[in-house]
PDB file of C-alpha atoms in Angstrom:
ATOM      1  CA  MET A 115     -67.008 161.381-106.517  1.00  0.00           C
ATOM      2  CA  THR A 116     -66.844 164.869-105.166  1.00  0.00           C
ATOM      3  CA  LYS A 117     -63.952 166.052-103.057  1.00  0.00           C
ATOM      4  CA  THR A 118     -65.048 168.053-100.001  1.00  0.00           C
ATOM      5  CA  ILE A 119     -62.702 170.240 -97.986  1.00  0.00           C
ATOM      6  CA  ILE A 120     -63.165 169.893 -94.218  1.00  0.00           C
ATOM      7  CA  ALA A 121     -62.479 172.922 -92.006  1.00  0.00           C
ATOM      8  CA  THR A 122     -63.294 173.680 -88.388  1.00  0.00           C
ATOM      9  CA  GLU A 123     -62.502 176.509 -85.992  1.00  0.00           C
ATOM     10  CA  HIS A 124     -62.064 173.887 -83.251  1.00  0.00           C
ATOM     11  CA  ALA A 125     -58.675 172.854 -84.656  1.00  0.00           C
ATOM     12  CA  PRO A 126     -55.737 175.000 -85.747  1.00  0.00           C
ATOM     13  CA  ALA A 127     -56.029 176.672 -89.122  1.00  0.00           C
ATOM     14  CA  ALA A 128     -53.608 175.448 -91.763  1.00  0.00           C
ATOM     15  CA  ILE A 129     -50.195 177.141 -91.535  1.00  0.00           C
ATOM     16  CA  GLY A 130     -49.286 176.334 -95.120  1.00  0.00           C
ATOM     17  CA  PRO A 131     -50.784 175.380 -98.481  1.00  0.00           C
ATOM     18  CA  TYR A 132     -52.999 172.532 -97.222  1.00  0.00           C
ATOM     19  CA  VAL A 133     -56.403 171.917 -95.634  1.00  0.00           C
ATOM     20  CA  GLN A 134     -57.336 170.327 -92.313  1.00  0.00           C
ATOM     21  CA  ALA A 135     -58.917 167.364 -94.099  1.00  0.00           C
ATOM     22  CA  THR A 136     -60.391 166.180 -97.354  1.00  0.00           C
ATOM     23  CA  ARG A 137     -63.353 163.879 -97.759  1.00  0.00           C
ATOM     24  CA  ILE A 138     -63.875 161.887-100.907  1.00  0.00           C
ATOM     25  CA  GLY A 139     -66.817 159.536-100.861  1.00  0.00           C
ATOM     26  CA  ASN A 140     -66.890 157.906 -97.441  1.00  0.00           C
ATOM     27  CA  THR A 141     -63.171 158.338 -96.763  1.00  0.00           C
ATOM     28  CA  ILE A 142     -61.625 161.196 -94.806  1.00  0.00           C
ATOM     29  CA  TYR A 143     -57.933 162.045 -95.041  1.00  0.00           C
ATOM     30  CA  THR A 144     -56.684 164.431 -92.365  1.00  0.00           C
ATOM     31  CA  SER A 145     -53.599 166.553 -92.532  1.00  0.00           C
ATOM     32  CA  GLY A 146     -51.106 166.058 -89.749  1.00  0.00           C
ATOM     33  CA  GLN A 147     -52.166 167.748 -86.538  1.00  0.00           C
ATOM     34  CA  ILE A 148     -49.557 169.350 -84.322  1.00  0.00           C
ATOM     35  CA  PRO A 149     -50.037 170.625 -80.751  1.00  0.00           C
ATOM     36  CA  LEU A 150     -51.229 174.111 -81.572  1.00  0.00           C
ATOM     37  CA  ASP A 151     -53.963 175.692 -79.499  1.00  0.00           C
ATOM     38  CA  PRO A 152     -56.680 176.469 -82.074  1.00  0.00           C
ATOM     39  CA  VAL A 153     -57.425 179.873 -80.527  1.00  0.00           C
ATOM     40  CA  SER A 154     -53.950 181.285 -79.894  1.00  0.00           C
ATOM     41  CA  MET A 155     -52.191 179.210 -82.597  1.00  0.00           C
ATOM     42  CA  ASN A 156     -49.341 178.753 -80.108  1.00  0.00           C
ATOM     43  CA  VAL A 157     -47.676 175.439 -79.315  1.00  0.00           C
ATOM     44  CA  VAL A 158     -49.078 174.135 -76.017  1.00  0.00           C
ATOM     45  CA  GLU A 159     -46.779 174.174 -73.016  1.00  0.00           C
ATOM     46  CA  GLY A 160     -45.667 170.924 -71.448  1.00  0.00           C
ATOM     47  CA  GLY A 161     -44.007 167.730 -72.520  1.00  0.00           C
ATOM     48  CA  ILE A 162     -45.060 164.865 -74.719  1.00  0.00           C
ATOM     49  CA  GLU A 163     -48.226 164.121 -72.741  1.00  0.00           C
ATOM     50  CA  ALA A 164     -49.610 167.668 -73.041  1.00  0.00           C
ATOM     51  CA  GLN A 165     -48.605 167.897 -76.687  1.00  0.00           C
ATOM     52  CA  THR A 166     -50.116 164.515 -77.540  1.00  0.00           C
ATOM     53  CA  LYS A 167     -53.393 165.461 -75.838  1.00  0.00           C
ATOM     54  CA  GLN A 168     -53.606 168.672 -77.875  1.00  0.00           C
ATOM     55  CA  VAL A 169     -52.755 166.831 -81.102  1.00  0.00           C
ATOM     56  CA  MET A 170     -55.456 164.238 -80.461  1.00  0.00           C
ATOM     57  CA  ASP A 171     -58.015 166.893 -79.463  1.00  0.00           C
ATOM     58  CA  ASN A 172     -57.252 168.729 -82.713  1.00  0.00           C
ATOM     59  CA  LEU A 173     -57.527 165.506 -84.709  1.00  0.00           C
ATOM     60  CA  MET A 174     -60.862 164.607 -83.092  1.00  0.00           C
ATOM     61  CA  ALA A 175     -62.210 168.105 -83.842  1.00  0.00           C
ATOM     62  CA  VAL A 176     -61.336 167.737 -87.528  1.00  0.00           C
ATOM     63  CA  LEU A 177     -62.890 164.267 -87.632  1.00  0.00           C
ATOM     64  CA  ALA A 178     -66.048 165.537 -85.908  1.00  0.00           C
ATOM     65  CA  GLU A 179     -66.414 168.290 -88.505  1.00  0.00           C
ATOM     66  CA  ALA A 180     -66.334 165.550 -91.168  1.00  0.00           C
ATOM     67  CA  GLY A 181     -68.984 163.487 -89.356  1.00  0.00           C
ATOM     68  CA  ALA A 182     -66.499 160.985 -87.933  1.00  0.00           C
ATOM     69  CA  ASP A 183     -65.023 160.111 -84.554  1.00  0.00           C
ATOM     70  CA  ALA A 184     -62.295 157.907 -83.099  1.00  0.00           C
ATOM     71  CA  SER A 185     -64.215 154.746 -83.955  1.00  0.00           C
ATOM     72  CA  SER A 186     -64.205 155.795 -87.636  1.00  0.00           C
ATOM     73  CA  VAL A 187     -60.407 155.897 -87.861  1.00  0.00           C
ATOM     74  CA  LEU A 188     -58.899 153.169 -90.031  1.00  0.00           C
ATOM     75  CA  LYS A 189     -55.228 154.170 -89.792  1.00  0.00           C
ATOM     76  CA  THR A 190     -53.021 156.791 -88.245  1.00  0.00           C
ATOM     77  CA  THR A 191     -49.500 157.848 -88.998  1.00  0.00           C
ATOM     78  CA  CYS A 192     -47.675 159.216 -85.972  1.00  0.00           C
ATOM     79  CA  PHE A 193     -44.473 161.217 -86.060  1.00  0.00           C
ATOM     80  CA  LEU A 194     -42.334 161.623 -82.933  1.00  0.00           C
ATOM     81  CA  SER A 195     -39.290 163.845 -82.677  1.00  0.00           C
ATOM     82  CA  ASP A 196     -37.797 161.418 -80.135  1.00  0.00           C
ATOM     83  CA  MET A 197     -38.690 157.719 -79.895  1.00  0.00           C
ATOM     84  CA  ASN A 198     -37.817 157.899 -76.191  1.00  0.00           C
ATOM     85  CA  ASN A 199     -41.274 159.522 -75.870  1.00  0.00           C
ATOM     86  CA  PHE A 200     -42.979 156.447 -77.353  1.00  0.00           C
ATOM     87  CA  LEU A 201     -44.412 154.998 -74.118  1.00  0.00           C
ATOM     88  CA  ALA A 202     -45.732 158.324 -72.829  1.00  0.00           C
ATOM     89  CA  PHE A 203     -47.186 159.102 -76.273  1.00  0.00           C
ATOM     90  CA  ASN A 204     -48.886 155.684 -76.390  1.00  0.00           C
ATOM     91  CA  GLU A 205     -50.560 156.212 -73.031  1.00  0.00           C
ATOM     92  CA  VAL A 206     -52.301 159.399 -74.135  1.00  0.00           C
ATOM     93  CA  TYR A 207     -52.957 158.150 -77.692  1.00  0.00           C
ATOM     94  CA  ALA A 208     -54.607 154.949 -76.439  1.00  0.00           C
ATOM     95  CA  SER A 209     -57.057 156.923 -74.282  1.00  0.00           C
ATOM     96  CA  TYR A 210     -58.684 158.266 -77.469  1.00  0.00           C
ATOM     97  CA  PHE A 211     -59.337 154.811 -78.924  1.00  0.00           C
ATOM     98  CA  THR A 212     -61.365 153.146 -76.179  1.00  0.00           C
ATOM     99  CA  LEU A 213     -63.295 150.974 -78.658  1.00  0.00           C
ATOM    100  CA  GLY A 214     -60.120 149.604 -80.225  1.00  0.00           C
ATOM    101  CA  ALA A 215     -57.130 151.177 -81.865  1.00  0.00           C
ATOM    102  CA  PRO A 216     -56.785 151.563 -85.631  1.00  0.00           C
ATOM    103  CA  ALA A 217     -53.872 150.387 -87.765  1.00  0.00           C
ATOM    104  CA  ARG A 218     -50.882 152.648 -87.194  1.00  0.00           C
ATOM    105  CA  SER A 219     -47.395 153.581 -88.236  1.00  0.00           C
ATOM    106  CA  CYS A 220     -45.212 155.446 -85.750  1.00  0.00           C
ATOM    107  CA  VAL A 221     -41.816 156.811 -86.703  1.00  0.00           C
ATOM    108  CA  GLU A 222     -39.146 159.085 -85.324  1.00  0.00           C
ATOM    109  CA  VAL A 223     -38.357 162.059 -87.519  1.00  0.00           C
ATOM    110  CA  ALA A 224     -35.513 164.553 -87.439  1.00  0.00           C
ATOM    111  CA  ARG A 225     -37.729 167.599 -87.023  1.00  0.00           C
ATOM    112  CA  LEU A 226     -41.403 168.604 -87.002  1.00  0.00           C
ATOM    113  CA  PRO A 227     -43.036 171.978 -87.773  1.00  0.00           C
ATOM    114  CA  LYS A 228     -42.475 174.551 -85.038  1.00  0.00           C
ATOM    115  CA  ASP A 229     -40.129 172.026 -83.367  1.00  0.00           C
ATOM    116  CA  VAL A 230     -43.059 170.216 -81.730  1.00  0.00           C
ATOM    117  CA  LEU A 231     -42.655 166.745 -80.229  1.00  0.00           C
ATOM    118  CA  VAL A 232     -45.507 164.969 -82.054  1.00  0.00           C
ATOM    119  CA  GLU A 233     -47.728 165.058 -85.144  1.00  0.00           C
ATOM    120  CA  VAL A 234     -50.561 162.661 -86.054  1.00  0.00           C
ATOM    121  CA  GLU A 235     -52.590 162.232 -89.243  1.00  0.00           C
ATOM    122  CA  ALA A 236     -55.482 159.867 -89.887  1.00  0.00           C
ATOM    123  CA  VAL A 237     -57.582 158.129 -92.500  1.00  0.00           C
ATOM    124  CA  ALA A 238     -61.184 157.494 -91.472  1.00  0.00           C
ATOM    125  CA  TYR A 239     -64.295 155.957 -93.008  1.00  0.00           C
ATOM    126  CA  VAL A 240     -67.877 157.097 -92.488  1.00  0.00           C
ATOM    127  CA  GLU A 241     -71.180 155.770 -93.838  1.00  0.00           C
TER     128      GLU A 241
END
């Protein structure tokens, strides 16, 4: 199988030695998306809701570039800087999976890049 690098201008460019996503066969592995505006590359203003929306928009843009969408997602891993934001995060996150949510892990971590509140990565499958 051939490994294909996925890149889109509609999500933030990588800020380190990684790519936005990799596709191998019918499986897409995204890198973690943080709440950076893809144009300015600045962290979006606002709390967990605004940051989660930007993260999910970035994630959906990467998936779209790979020929996938929310319904293609098999599993996500979600990182929160404070588990007290769990309910507010869930509300925004759930709005992106209207046809049913994928498997998921959600953990609190000590710190995220650029001191953001949330990061989400995904594994998706496309025909």
